[in-house]
Short mmCIF file of N, CA and C in Angstrom, two decimals:
data_model
loop_
_atom_site.label_atom_id
_atom_site.label_comp_id
_atom_site.label_asym_id
_atom_site.label_seq_id
_atom_site.Cartn_x
_atom_site.Cartn_y
_atom_site.Cartn_z
N MET A 1194 -25.99 -45.13 -48.00
CA MET A 1194 -25.26 -45.92 -48.99
C MET A 1194 -23.79 -46.02 -48.57
N ILE A 1195 -23.25 -47.21 -48.71
CA ILE A 1195 -21.88 -47.44 -48.30
C ILE A 1195 -20.93 -46.99 -49.38
N ARG A 1196 -19.92 -46.27 -49.01
CA ARG A 1196 -18.96 -45.78 -49.99
C ARG A 1196 -18.07 -46.91 -50.50
N VAL A 1197 -17.90 -46.94 -51.79
CA VAL A 1197 -17.11 -48.02 -52.40
C VAL A 1197 -15.67 -47.97 -51.93
N ALA A 1198 -15.13 -46.77 -51.77
CA ALA A 1198 -13.73 -46.65 -51.36
C ALA A 1198 -13.52 -47.23 -49.97
N ALA A 1199 -14.46 -46.96 -49.07
CA ALA A 1199 -14.33 -47.48 -47.71
C ALA A 1199 -14.41 -49.00 -47.69
N VAL A 1200 -15.31 -49.55 -48.52
CA VAL A 1200 -15.45 -51.01 -48.59
C VAL A 1200 -14.17 -51.64 -49.10
N ARG A 1201 -13.58 -51.05 -50.17
CA ARG A 1201 -12.34 -51.62 -50.72
C ARG A 1201 -11.20 -51.52 -49.72
N GLN A 1202 -11.16 -50.41 -48.97
CA GLN A 1202 -10.09 -50.25 -47.99
C GLN A 1202 -10.18 -51.32 -46.92
N TRP A 1203 -11.39 -51.53 -46.38
CA TRP A 1203 -11.54 -52.55 -45.33
C TRP A 1203 -11.33 -53.95 -45.89
N SER A 1204 -11.76 -54.17 -47.13
CA SER A 1204 -11.55 -55.50 -47.73
C SER A 1204 -10.06 -55.80 -47.85
N GLY A 1205 -9.27 -54.79 -48.24
CA GLY A 1205 -7.83 -54.98 -48.35
C GLY A 1205 -7.18 -55.29 -47.01
N ILE A 1206 -7.62 -54.59 -45.97
CA ILE A 1206 -7.06 -54.83 -44.63
C ILE A 1206 -7.37 -56.24 -44.16
N ILE A 1207 -8.64 -56.66 -44.34
CA ILE A 1207 -9.03 -58.00 -43.89
C ILE A 1207 -8.31 -59.07 -44.69
N ARG A 1208 -8.12 -58.85 -46.02
CA ARG A 1208 -7.41 -59.84 -46.83
C ARG A 1208 -5.97 -60.00 -46.36
N GLU A 1209 -5.35 -58.88 -45.97
CA GLU A 1209 -3.97 -58.97 -45.48
C GLU A 1209 -3.90 -59.73 -44.16
N LEU A 1210 -4.90 -59.54 -43.31
CA LEU A 1210 -4.90 -60.22 -42.01
C LEU A 1210 -5.17 -61.71 -42.14
N HIS A 1211 -6.08 -62.06 -43.06
CA HIS A 1211 -6.49 -63.45 -43.17
C HIS A 1211 -5.83 -64.18 -44.34
N GLY A 1212 -5.09 -63.46 -45.19
CA GLY A 1212 -4.43 -64.10 -46.31
C GLY A 1212 -5.38 -64.61 -47.36
N SER A 1213 -6.53 -63.92 -47.51
CA SER A 1213 -7.53 -64.35 -48.49
C SER A 1213 -7.51 -63.40 -49.67
N SER A 1214 -7.79 -63.94 -50.86
CA SER A 1214 -7.80 -63.11 -52.05
C SER A 1214 -9.22 -62.78 -52.51
N SER A 1215 -10.23 -63.36 -51.85
CA SER A 1215 -11.62 -63.10 -52.26
C SER A 1215 -12.11 -61.81 -51.64
N PRO A 1216 -12.91 -61.04 -52.39
CA PRO A 1216 -13.43 -59.78 -51.85
C PRO A 1216 -14.34 -60.03 -50.67
N ILE A 1217 -14.28 -59.14 -49.70
CA ILE A 1217 -15.08 -59.27 -48.47
C ILE A 1217 -16.08 -58.14 -48.42
N THR A 1218 -17.32 -58.44 -48.25
CA THR A 1218 -18.36 -57.43 -48.13
C THR A 1218 -18.57 -57.10 -46.67
N PRO A 1219 -19.16 -55.94 -46.36
CA PRO A 1219 -19.42 -55.59 -44.97
C PRO A 1219 -20.28 -56.64 -44.30
N LEU A 1220 -20.06 -56.81 -42.99
CA LEU A 1220 -20.72 -57.88 -42.25
C LEU A 1220 -22.22 -57.75 -42.28
N PHE A 1221 -22.74 -56.53 -42.13
CA PHE A 1221 -24.18 -56.39 -42.04
C PHE A 1221 -24.88 -56.42 -43.38
N LEU A 1222 -24.14 -56.61 -44.50
CA LEU A 1222 -24.76 -56.76 -45.80
C LEU A 1222 -24.71 -58.19 -46.31
N GLN A 1223 -24.07 -59.08 -45.55
CA GLN A 1223 -24.00 -60.46 -45.97
C GLN A 1223 -25.33 -61.15 -45.72
N GLN A 1224 -25.65 -62.14 -46.55
CA GLN A 1224 -26.87 -62.90 -46.39
C GLN A 1224 -26.57 -64.13 -45.54
N PHE A 1225 -27.36 -64.34 -44.51
CA PHE A 1225 -27.18 -65.49 -43.64
C PHE A 1225 -28.49 -66.25 -43.57
N SER A 1226 -28.39 -67.55 -43.54
CA SER A 1226 -29.57 -68.37 -43.38
C SER A 1226 -29.97 -68.42 -41.92
N THR A 1227 -31.16 -68.95 -41.64
CA THR A 1227 -31.63 -69.03 -40.26
C THR A 1227 -30.74 -69.95 -39.44
N THR A 1228 -30.22 -71.01 -40.06
CA THR A 1228 -29.36 -71.93 -39.34
C THR A 1228 -28.05 -71.28 -38.94
N SER A 1229 -27.45 -70.52 -39.83
CA SER A 1229 -26.17 -69.88 -39.52
C SER A 1229 -26.34 -68.79 -38.49
N GLN A 1230 -27.52 -68.14 -38.42
CA GLN A 1230 -27.75 -67.10 -37.43
C GLN A 1230 -27.67 -67.66 -36.03
N SER A 1231 -28.20 -68.86 -35.83
CA SER A 1231 -28.23 -69.42 -34.49
C SER A 1231 -26.87 -69.97 -34.07
N LYS A 1232 -26.00 -70.26 -35.04
CA LYS A 1232 -24.72 -70.86 -34.71
C LYS A 1232 -23.57 -69.88 -34.73
N THR A 1233 -23.77 -68.70 -35.33
CA THR A 1233 -22.68 -67.73 -35.46
C THR A 1233 -22.74 -66.70 -34.37
N ALA A 1234 -21.61 -66.41 -33.74
CA ALA A 1234 -21.53 -65.41 -32.69
C ALA A 1234 -20.86 -64.17 -33.24
N TYR A 1235 -21.47 -63.02 -33.01
CA TYR A 1235 -20.93 -61.77 -33.50
C TYR A 1235 -20.48 -60.94 -32.31
N THR A 1236 -19.31 -60.36 -32.40
CA THR A 1236 -18.80 -59.50 -31.35
C THR A 1236 -18.98 -58.05 -31.72
N GLY A 1237 -19.06 -57.17 -30.71
CA GLY A 1237 -19.25 -55.76 -30.98
C GLY A 1237 -18.12 -55.18 -31.79
N SER A 1238 -16.87 -55.56 -31.50
CA SER A 1238 -15.73 -55.03 -32.25
C SER A 1238 -15.75 -55.52 -33.69
N GLU A 1239 -16.27 -56.74 -33.92
CA GLU A 1239 -16.34 -57.27 -35.29
C GLU A 1239 -17.31 -56.44 -36.14
N ILE A 1240 -18.44 -56.08 -35.55
CA ILE A 1240 -19.41 -55.26 -36.26
C ILE A 1240 -18.83 -53.90 -36.57
N LEU A 1241 -18.15 -53.29 -35.58
CA LEU A 1241 -17.60 -51.95 -35.77
C LEU A 1241 -16.48 -51.94 -36.80
N ASN A 1242 -15.68 -53.00 -36.86
CA ASN A 1242 -14.57 -53.05 -37.80
C ASN A 1242 -15.05 -53.01 -39.24
N TYR A 1243 -16.22 -53.57 -39.51
CA TYR A 1243 -16.73 -53.58 -40.87
C TYR A 1243 -17.48 -52.30 -41.22
N MET A 1244 -17.60 -51.38 -40.28
CA MET A 1244 -18.34 -50.16 -40.52
C MET A 1244 -17.45 -48.95 -40.60
N GLY A 1245 -16.16 -49.03 -40.74
CA GLY A 1245 -15.21 -47.96 -40.61
C GLY A 1245 -15.73 -46.54 -40.78
N GLY A 1246 -15.12 -45.61 -40.10
CA GLY A 1246 -15.51 -44.22 -40.22
C GLY A 1246 -16.47 -43.76 -39.15
N LEU A 1247 -16.72 -44.57 -38.12
CA LEU A 1247 -17.62 -44.16 -37.04
C LEU A 1247 -16.87 -43.27 -36.06
N ASP A 1248 -17.56 -42.25 -35.55
CA ASP A 1248 -16.94 -41.43 -34.53
C ASP A 1248 -17.25 -41.99 -33.15
N GLY A 1249 -16.73 -41.33 -32.12
CA GLY A 1249 -16.88 -41.84 -30.76
C GLY A 1249 -18.33 -41.91 -30.31
N ASP A 1250 -19.14 -40.91 -30.67
CA ASP A 1250 -20.54 -40.90 -30.25
C ASP A 1250 -21.32 -42.04 -30.87
N GLU A 1251 -21.05 -42.35 -32.13
CA GLU A 1251 -21.76 -43.44 -32.80
C GLU A 1251 -21.38 -44.79 -32.21
N LYS A 1252 -20.10 -44.97 -31.87
CA LYS A 1252 -19.67 -46.22 -31.24
C LYS A 1252 -20.32 -46.37 -29.87
N GLN A 1253 -20.37 -45.27 -29.12
CA GLN A 1253 -21.01 -45.31 -27.80
C GLN A 1253 -22.49 -45.64 -27.93
N LEU A 1254 -23.13 -45.11 -28.97
CA LEU A 1254 -24.55 -45.39 -29.20
C LEU A 1254 -24.78 -46.86 -29.47
N ILE A 1255 -23.94 -47.47 -30.30
CA ILE A 1255 -24.09 -48.89 -30.62
C ILE A 1255 -23.92 -49.75 -29.38
N HIS A 1256 -22.90 -49.44 -28.57
CA HIS A 1256 -22.68 -50.20 -27.34
C HIS A 1256 -23.85 -50.03 -26.39
N LYS A 1257 -24.43 -48.83 -26.34
CA LYS A 1257 -25.56 -48.59 -25.45
C LYS A 1257 -26.79 -49.38 -25.90
N LEU A 1258 -27.03 -49.44 -27.20
CA LEU A 1258 -28.14 -50.22 -27.71
C LEU A 1258 -28.00 -51.70 -27.35
N VAL A 1259 -26.78 -52.20 -27.49
CA VAL A 1259 -26.53 -53.62 -27.17
C VAL A 1259 -26.69 -53.86 -25.69
N ASN A 1260 -26.11 -53.02 -24.86
CA ASN A 1260 -26.12 -53.24 -23.41
C ASN A 1260 -27.52 -53.06 -22.81
N PHE A 1261 -28.31 -52.13 -23.36
CA PHE A 1261 -29.64 -51.91 -22.82
C PHE A 1261 -30.56 -53.09 -23.12
N ARG A 1262 -30.36 -53.74 -24.25
CA ARG A 1262 -31.22 -54.87 -24.62
C ARG A 1262 -30.78 -56.17 -23.96
N MET A 1263 -29.58 -56.23 -23.45
CA MET A 1263 -29.04 -57.47 -22.89
C MET A 1263 -29.82 -57.89 -21.65
N LYS A 1264 -30.18 -59.16 -21.59
CA LYS A 1264 -30.85 -59.75 -20.44
C LYS A 1264 -30.07 -60.95 -19.95
N GLU A 1265 -29.82 -60.98 -18.64
CA GLU A 1265 -29.13 -62.11 -18.00
C GLU A 1265 -27.75 -62.35 -18.60
N GLY A 1266 -27.09 -61.29 -19.05
CA GLY A 1266 -25.72 -61.41 -19.53
C GLY A 1266 -25.57 -62.05 -20.90
N LYS A 1267 -26.66 -62.21 -21.65
CA LYS A 1267 -26.60 -62.87 -22.97
C LYS A 1267 -26.26 -61.85 -24.04
N LYS A 1268 -25.05 -61.31 -23.99
CA LYS A 1268 -24.65 -60.25 -24.93
C LYS A 1268 -24.46 -60.80 -26.34
N THR A 1269 -24.01 -62.03 -26.47
CA THR A 1269 -23.80 -62.61 -27.81
C THR A 1269 -25.10 -62.67 -28.59
N ARG A 1270 -26.16 -63.06 -27.93
CA ARG A 1270 -27.47 -63.12 -28.58
C ARG A 1270 -27.95 -61.73 -28.99
N VAL A 1271 -27.74 -60.75 -28.12
CA VAL A 1271 -28.17 -59.39 -28.43
C VAL A 1271 -27.37 -58.82 -29.60
N ARG A 1272 -26.07 -59.13 -29.67
CA ARG A 1272 -25.25 -58.67 -30.78
C ARG A 1272 -25.73 -59.25 -32.10
N ALA A 1273 -26.15 -60.53 -32.08
CA ALA A 1273 -26.68 -61.15 -33.30
C ALA A 1273 -27.97 -60.47 -33.73
N ILE A 1274 -28.84 -60.12 -32.76
CA ILE A 1274 -30.09 -59.42 -33.08
C ILE A 1274 -29.79 -58.04 -33.66
N PHE A 1275 -28.84 -57.34 -33.04
CA PHE A 1275 -28.49 -56.01 -33.53
C PHE A 1275 -27.86 -56.08 -34.92
N HIS A 1276 -27.08 -57.12 -35.16
CA HIS A 1276 -26.48 -57.31 -36.49
C HIS A 1276 -27.56 -57.47 -37.55
N GLU A 1277 -28.58 -58.27 -37.24
CA GLU A 1277 -29.67 -58.46 -38.20
C GLU A 1277 -30.48 -57.18 -38.39
N THR A 1278 -30.61 -56.40 -37.32
CA THR A 1278 -31.30 -55.11 -37.44
C THR A 1278 -30.55 -54.18 -38.38
N LEU A 1279 -29.22 -54.12 -38.25
CA LEU A 1279 -28.41 -53.32 -39.16
C LEU A 1279 -28.54 -53.82 -40.60
N HIS A 1280 -28.59 -55.13 -40.74
CA HIS A 1280 -28.72 -55.72 -42.07
C HIS A 1280 -30.02 -55.27 -42.75
N LYS A 1281 -31.11 -55.22 -41.98
CA LYS A 1281 -32.39 -54.81 -42.54
C LYS A 1281 -32.40 -53.31 -42.84
N LEU A 1282 -31.79 -52.50 -41.97
CA LEU A 1282 -31.75 -51.07 -42.19
C LEU A 1282 -30.84 -50.71 -43.36
N ALA A 1283 -29.83 -51.54 -43.63
CA ALA A 1283 -28.89 -51.27 -44.72
C ALA A 1283 -29.54 -51.46 -46.09
N ARG A 1284 -30.73 -52.05 -46.14
CA ARG A 1284 -31.42 -52.23 -47.42
C ARG A 1284 -32.00 -50.91 -47.92
N THR A 1285 -32.10 -49.92 -47.05
CA THR A 1285 -32.58 -48.60 -47.48
C THR A 1285 -31.44 -47.85 -48.16
N ASP A 1286 -31.73 -46.65 -48.62
CA ASP A 1286 -30.72 -45.85 -49.33
C ASP A 1286 -29.80 -45.09 -48.38
N ARG A 1287 -30.02 -45.21 -47.08
CA ARG A 1287 -29.23 -44.45 -46.12
C ARG A 1287 -28.31 -45.37 -45.33
N ASP A 1288 -27.25 -44.78 -44.76
CA ASP A 1288 -26.35 -45.54 -43.91
C ASP A 1288 -27.08 -45.95 -42.65
N ALA A 1289 -26.91 -47.21 -42.25
CA ALA A 1289 -27.69 -47.76 -41.13
C ALA A 1289 -27.41 -47.03 -39.82
N VAL A 1290 -26.13 -46.78 -39.52
CA VAL A 1290 -25.78 -46.12 -38.26
C VAL A 1290 -26.27 -44.68 -38.24
N LYS A 1291 -26.14 -43.98 -39.36
CA LYS A 1291 -26.63 -42.60 -39.45
C LYS A 1291 -28.14 -42.58 -39.28
N LEU A 1292 -28.81 -43.57 -39.85
CA LEU A 1292 -30.26 -43.64 -39.74
C LEU A 1292 -30.69 -43.82 -38.29
N ILE A 1293 -29.98 -44.69 -37.56
CA ILE A 1293 -30.29 -44.90 -36.14
C ILE A 1293 -30.06 -43.62 -35.35
N SER A 1294 -28.98 -42.92 -35.64
CA SER A 1294 -28.68 -41.68 -34.93
C SER A 1294 -29.77 -40.63 -35.16
N GLU A 1295 -30.22 -40.49 -36.40
CA GLU A 1295 -31.27 -39.52 -36.69
C GLU A 1295 -32.60 -39.94 -36.08
N ALA A 1296 -32.87 -41.25 -36.04
CA ALA A 1296 -34.10 -41.73 -35.41
C ALA A 1296 -34.11 -41.39 -33.92
N LEU A 1297 -32.97 -41.57 -33.27
CA LEU A 1297 -32.88 -41.23 -31.85
C LEU A 1297 -33.02 -39.74 -31.61
N GLU A 1298 -32.48 -38.93 -32.53
CA GLU A 1298 -32.62 -37.48 -32.40
C GLU A 1298 -34.10 -37.07 -32.44
N ASN A 1299 -34.90 -37.80 -33.22
CA ASN A 1299 -36.32 -37.49 -33.32
C ASN A 1299 -37.10 -37.94 -32.09
N VAL A 1300 -36.51 -38.80 -31.27
CA VAL A 1300 -37.20 -39.34 -30.09
C VAL A 1300 -36.71 -38.68 -28.80
N LYS A 1301 -35.52 -38.11 -28.82
CA LYS A 1301 -34.95 -37.53 -27.61
C LYS A 1301 -35.86 -36.46 -27.02
N PRO A 1302 -36.21 -36.57 -25.72
CA PRO A 1302 -37.04 -35.53 -25.09
C PRO A 1302 -36.18 -34.34 -24.66
N ILE A 1303 -36.73 -33.15 -24.82
CA ILE A 1303 -36.02 -31.94 -24.41
C ILE A 1303 -36.31 -31.60 -22.96
N CYS A 1304 -37.54 -31.87 -22.53
CA CYS A 1304 -37.93 -31.58 -21.15
C CYS A 1304 -38.73 -32.75 -20.59
N GLU A 1305 -38.79 -32.82 -19.27
CA GLU A 1305 -39.55 -33.84 -18.57
C GLU A 1305 -40.11 -33.25 -17.29
N VAL A 1306 -40.93 -34.01 -16.61
CA VAL A 1306 -41.52 -33.53 -15.36
C VAL A 1306 -41.09 -34.43 -14.21
N ALA A 1307 -41.01 -33.85 -13.04
CA ALA A 1307 -40.68 -34.59 -11.82
C ALA A 1307 -41.68 -34.19 -10.74
N LYS A 1308 -42.11 -35.14 -9.94
CA LYS A 1308 -43.07 -34.87 -8.87
C LYS A 1308 -42.35 -34.26 -7.68
N VAL A 1309 -42.85 -33.11 -7.23
CA VAL A 1309 -42.26 -32.39 -6.10
C VAL A 1309 -43.36 -32.11 -5.09
N ARG A 1310 -43.06 -32.37 -3.84
CA ARG A 1310 -44.03 -32.13 -2.76
C ARG A 1310 -43.77 -30.75 -2.16
N ILE A 1311 -44.76 -29.89 -2.23
CA ILE A 1311 -44.68 -28.53 -1.71
C ILE A 1311 -45.88 -28.29 -0.80
N ALA A 1312 -45.62 -28.04 0.48
CA ALA A 1312 -46.67 -27.73 1.46
C ALA A 1312 -47.80 -28.75 1.44
N GLY A 1313 -47.45 -30.01 1.37
CA GLY A 1313 -48.44 -31.07 1.39
C GLY A 1313 -49.06 -31.40 0.05
N ASN A 1314 -48.78 -30.62 -0.98
CA ASN A 1314 -49.30 -30.87 -2.32
C ASN A 1314 -48.19 -31.37 -3.24
N ILE A 1315 -48.56 -32.23 -4.19
CA ILE A 1315 -47.59 -32.79 -5.13
C ILE A 1315 -47.82 -32.16 -6.50
N TYR A 1316 -46.75 -31.59 -7.05
CA TYR A 1316 -46.83 -30.91 -8.34
C TYR A 1316 -45.92 -31.60 -9.35
N ASP A 1317 -46.34 -31.58 -10.61
CA ASP A 1317 -45.49 -32.04 -11.71
C ASP A 1317 -44.66 -30.86 -12.19
N VAL A 1318 -43.40 -30.84 -11.80
CA VAL A 1318 -42.53 -29.70 -12.10
C VAL A 1318 -41.71 -30.01 -13.35
N PRO A 1319 -41.82 -29.19 -14.39
CA PRO A 1319 -41.04 -29.44 -15.61
C PRO A 1319 -39.58 -29.01 -15.45
N GLY A 1320 -38.71 -29.67 -16.21
CA GLY A 1320 -37.30 -29.33 -16.20
C GLY A 1320 -36.63 -29.81 -17.47
N VAL A 1321 -35.45 -29.27 -17.75
CA VAL A 1321 -34.70 -29.63 -18.95
C VAL A 1321 -33.97 -30.94 -18.72
N VAL A 1322 -33.97 -31.80 -19.73
CA VAL A 1322 -33.31 -33.10 -19.64
C VAL A 1322 -31.85 -32.96 -20.06
N ALA A 1323 -30.94 -33.55 -19.28
CA ALA A 1323 -29.52 -33.53 -19.63
C ALA A 1323 -29.28 -34.32 -20.91
N ARG A 1324 -28.19 -34.00 -21.59
CA ARG A 1324 -27.93 -34.60 -22.90
C ARG A 1324 -27.77 -36.12 -22.82
N ASP A 1325 -27.03 -36.61 -21.82
CA ASP A 1325 -26.85 -38.06 -21.69
C ASP A 1325 -28.17 -38.76 -21.40
N ARG A 1326 -28.99 -38.13 -20.56
CA ARG A 1326 -30.29 -38.74 -20.23
C ARG A 1326 -31.21 -38.71 -21.44
N GLN A 1327 -31.09 -37.72 -22.29
CA GLN A 1327 -31.91 -37.68 -23.51
C GLN A 1327 -31.67 -38.93 -24.35
N GLN A 1328 -30.41 -39.26 -24.58
CA GLN A 1328 -30.09 -40.45 -25.37
C GLN A 1328 -30.54 -41.72 -24.66
N THR A 1329 -30.35 -41.76 -23.34
CA THR A 1329 -30.75 -42.94 -22.59
C THR A 1329 -32.25 -43.18 -22.69
N LEU A 1330 -33.04 -42.13 -22.52
CA LEU A 1330 -34.50 -42.27 -22.63
C LEU A 1330 -34.92 -42.66 -24.03
N ALA A 1331 -34.28 -42.10 -25.05
CA ALA A 1331 -34.63 -42.42 -26.43
C ALA A 1331 -34.36 -43.90 -26.73
N VAL A 1332 -33.19 -44.38 -26.32
CA VAL A 1332 -32.86 -45.80 -26.53
C VAL A 1332 -33.84 -46.69 -25.79
N ARG A 1333 -34.15 -46.35 -24.55
CA ARG A 1333 -35.06 -47.15 -23.74
C ARG A 1333 -36.45 -47.20 -24.35
N TRP A 1334 -36.94 -46.06 -24.84
CA TRP A 1334 -38.28 -46.02 -25.42
C TRP A 1334 -38.37 -46.82 -26.70
N ILE A 1335 -37.34 -46.74 -27.54
CA ILE A 1335 -37.36 -47.49 -28.80
C ILE A 1335 -37.30 -48.99 -28.54
N LEU A 1336 -36.47 -49.42 -27.60
CA LEU A 1336 -36.38 -50.84 -27.28
C LEU A 1336 -37.68 -51.35 -26.67
N ASP A 1337 -38.29 -50.55 -25.78
CA ASP A 1337 -39.57 -50.96 -25.18
C ASP A 1337 -40.67 -51.04 -26.23
N ALA A 1338 -40.68 -50.07 -27.16
CA ALA A 1338 -41.69 -50.09 -28.22
C ALA A 1338 -41.51 -51.30 -29.13
N ALA A 1339 -40.25 -51.65 -29.42
CA ALA A 1339 -39.99 -52.84 -30.25
C ALA A 1339 -40.45 -54.11 -29.53
N LYS A 1340 -40.24 -54.16 -28.22
CA LYS A 1340 -40.66 -55.33 -27.45
C LYS A 1340 -42.18 -55.46 -27.45
N LYS A 1341 -42.89 -54.33 -27.29
CA LYS A 1341 -44.36 -54.37 -27.32
C LYS A 1341 -44.87 -54.73 -28.71
N ARG A 1342 -44.21 -54.24 -29.74
CA ARG A 1342 -44.61 -54.57 -31.11
C ARG A 1342 -44.44 -56.06 -31.36
N ARG A 1343 -43.39 -56.63 -30.81
CA ARG A 1343 -43.17 -58.07 -30.98
C ARG A 1343 -44.28 -58.86 -30.30
N THR A 1344 -44.72 -58.41 -29.12
CA THR A 1344 -45.80 -59.09 -28.40
C THR A 1344 -47.11 -59.02 -29.16
N ASN A 1345 -47.39 -57.87 -29.77
CA ASN A 1345 -48.67 -57.67 -30.46
C ASN A 1345 -48.72 -58.35 -31.82
N HIS A 1346 -47.59 -58.41 -32.53
CA HIS A 1346 -47.58 -58.91 -33.90
C HIS A 1346 -46.91 -60.28 -34.04
N SER A 1347 -46.34 -60.81 -32.96
CA SER A 1347 -45.69 -62.13 -32.99
C SER A 1347 -44.61 -62.19 -34.06
N SER A 1348 -43.81 -61.13 -34.18
CA SER A 1348 -42.73 -61.09 -35.15
C SER A 1348 -41.39 -61.24 -34.45
N ARG A 1349 -40.33 -61.42 -35.24
CA ARG A 1349 -39.00 -61.52 -34.66
C ARG A 1349 -38.57 -60.16 -34.14
N LEU A 1350 -37.73 -60.16 -33.10
CA LEU A 1350 -37.34 -58.92 -32.44
C LEU A 1350 -36.57 -58.00 -33.38
N GLU A 1351 -35.69 -58.56 -34.23
CA GLU A 1351 -34.92 -57.71 -35.13
C GLU A 1351 -35.83 -57.01 -36.15
N GLU A 1352 -36.90 -57.69 -36.57
CA GLU A 1352 -37.85 -57.06 -37.49
C GLU A 1352 -38.61 -55.92 -36.80
N CYS A 1353 -39.03 -56.17 -35.56
CA CYS A 1353 -39.75 -55.14 -34.81
C CYS A 1353 -38.85 -53.95 -34.49
N LEU A 1354 -37.58 -54.22 -34.16
CA LEU A 1354 -36.66 -53.14 -33.83
C LEU A 1354 -36.35 -52.28 -35.04
N SER A 1355 -36.12 -52.92 -36.19
CA SER A 1355 -35.85 -52.14 -37.40
C SER A 1355 -37.08 -51.34 -37.82
N ALA A 1356 -38.27 -51.91 -37.65
CA ALA A 1356 -39.50 -51.19 -37.99
C ALA A 1356 -39.71 -49.99 -37.06
N GLU A 1357 -39.42 -50.17 -35.79
CA GLU A 1357 -39.58 -49.08 -34.83
C GLU A 1357 -38.56 -47.97 -35.09
N ILE A 1358 -37.35 -48.33 -35.48
CA ILE A 1358 -36.34 -47.32 -35.82
C ILE A 1358 -36.76 -46.53 -37.06
N MET A 1359 -37.31 -47.22 -38.04
CA MET A 1359 -37.77 -46.52 -39.23
C MET A 1359 -38.95 -45.59 -38.90
N ASP A 1360 -39.84 -46.02 -38.00
CA ASP A 1360 -40.95 -45.14 -37.59
C ASP A 1360 -40.42 -43.91 -36.87
N ALA A 1361 -39.42 -44.10 -36.01
CA ALA A 1361 -38.84 -42.96 -35.30
C ALA A 1361 -38.13 -42.03 -36.28
N TYR A 1362 -37.51 -42.59 -37.29
CA TYR A 1362 -36.84 -41.77 -38.30
C TYR A 1362 -37.85 -40.92 -39.07
N ARG A 1363 -39.04 -41.46 -39.27
CA ARG A 1363 -40.10 -40.73 -39.97
C ARG A 1363 -40.96 -39.89 -39.02
N LYS A 1364 -40.54 -39.79 -37.76
CA LYS A 1364 -41.21 -38.99 -36.74
C LYS A 1364 -42.62 -39.49 -36.45
N ARG A 1365 -42.71 -40.79 -36.26
CA ARG A 1365 -43.97 -41.40 -35.86
C ARG A 1365 -43.66 -42.66 -35.07
N GLY A 1366 -44.69 -43.34 -34.61
CA GLY A 1366 -44.46 -44.55 -33.84
C GLY A 1366 -44.66 -44.33 -32.34
N THR A 1367 -44.57 -45.42 -31.58
CA THR A 1367 -44.83 -45.38 -30.15
C THR A 1367 -43.83 -44.52 -29.40
N ALA A 1368 -42.55 -44.66 -29.72
CA ALA A 1368 -41.52 -43.89 -29.02
C ALA A 1368 -41.68 -42.39 -29.27
N ARG A 1369 -42.00 -42.01 -30.48
CA ARG A 1369 -42.22 -40.60 -30.80
C ARG A 1369 -43.44 -40.05 -30.07
N LYS A 1370 -44.50 -40.85 -29.97
CA LYS A 1370 -45.71 -40.42 -29.25
C LYS A 1370 -45.41 -40.21 -27.77
N LYS A 1371 -44.56 -41.06 -27.21
CA LYS A 1371 -44.20 -40.91 -25.81
C LYS A 1371 -43.47 -39.59 -25.57
N ARG A 1372 -42.62 -39.22 -26.51
CA ARG A 1372 -41.93 -37.93 -26.42
C ARG A 1372 -42.92 -36.77 -26.47
N GLU A 1373 -43.88 -36.85 -27.39
CA GLU A 1373 -44.86 -35.78 -27.52
C GLU A 1373 -45.75 -35.67 -26.28
N VAL A 1374 -46.12 -36.81 -25.70
CA VAL A 1374 -46.92 -36.79 -24.48
C VAL A 1374 -46.15 -36.14 -23.34
N LEU A 1375 -44.87 -36.47 -23.22
CA LEU A 1375 -44.04 -35.89 -22.16
C LEU A 1375 -43.87 -34.39 -22.34
N HIS A 1376 -43.68 -33.94 -23.57
CA HIS A 1376 -43.56 -32.51 -23.84
C HIS A 1376 -44.88 -31.79 -23.56
N GLY A 1377 -45.99 -32.44 -23.89
CA GLY A 1377 -47.29 -31.84 -23.60
C GLY A 1377 -47.54 -31.70 -22.11
N LEU A 1378 -47.13 -32.72 -21.34
CA LEU A 1378 -47.28 -32.65 -19.89
C LEU A 1378 -46.42 -31.55 -19.29
N ALA A 1379 -45.20 -31.41 -19.80
CA ALA A 1379 -44.32 -30.34 -19.32
C ALA A 1379 -44.87 -28.97 -19.67
N SER A 1380 -45.46 -28.84 -20.85
CA SER A 1380 -46.04 -27.56 -21.25
C SER A 1380 -47.26 -27.21 -20.41
N THR A 1381 -48.07 -28.23 -20.07
CA THR A 1381 -49.25 -27.99 -19.26
C THR A 1381 -48.89 -27.51 -17.85
N ASN A 1382 -47.79 -28.03 -17.30
CA ASN A 1382 -47.39 -27.70 -15.93
C ASN A 1382 -46.26 -26.67 -15.89
N ARG A 1383 -46.11 -25.89 -16.95
CA ARG A 1383 -45.02 -24.90 -16.98
C ARG A 1383 -45.18 -23.82 -15.90
N SER A 1384 -46.39 -23.65 -15.38
CA SER A 1384 -46.60 -22.64 -14.34
C SER A 1384 -45.96 -23.04 -13.02
N TYR A 1385 -45.60 -24.34 -12.89
CA TYR A 1385 -44.94 -24.81 -11.67
C TYR A 1385 -43.43 -24.87 -11.81
N ALA A 1386 -42.89 -24.30 -12.86
CA ALA A 1386 -41.45 -24.40 -13.11
C ALA A 1386 -40.64 -23.73 -12.00
N HIS A 1387 -41.23 -22.74 -11.31
CA HIS A 1387 -40.47 -22.04 -10.27
C HIS A 1387 -40.27 -22.91 -9.04
N PHE A 1388 -40.94 -24.06 -8.97
CA PHE A 1388 -40.73 -24.98 -7.84
C PHE A 1388 -39.48 -25.85 -8.04
N ARG A 1389 -38.88 -25.78 -9.18
CA ARG A 1389 -37.70 -26.61 -9.47
C ARG A 1389 -36.50 -26.09 -8.70
N TRP A 1390 -35.94 -26.93 -7.84
CA TRP A 1390 -34.82 -26.53 -7.01
C TRP A 1390 -33.52 -27.27 -7.35
N TRP A 1391 -33.59 -28.31 -8.19
CA TRP A 1391 -32.40 -29.11 -8.50
C TRP A 1391 -31.73 -28.62 -9.77
#
């Protein structure tokens, strides 16, 4: 839920900048028609300005989500999709950015396996995943799951992405299953952990 004080503070700042006396609601809570979605361009800084109170990690997470989904340099289109995803997540009782952060925490893998060749044999050697790679894998898995969901259900990408984030938040869905499979594989091959040299 968005704090009323934060909304009033940002509304006052924007009114001073634009010289408007009408109240301004956060960008991701505004209602837009299908026509305006295709004609309006949203910038990353514009989205962040209406969300005040984000720390550095949350801003980095948002930029990573946008950049990972970008294809052929079409960042404006990806920002519009991400804006609509935030709009759908904001309909719940929780803050949209906090919800995304918690969903990623539920998908982040703790360990993974790497193939190592020892004396002519190839072993799946388990190892601990670095913190940055944990977030990278979680973002990649959620975006891939949303893309597959869109292919199977013929829905809009923002709807599939918001649905996949909600599934990850509830500790279910394709991305969560991928994490569990990877942890199971690492647990099965834990006897080869002594082969890890990196």
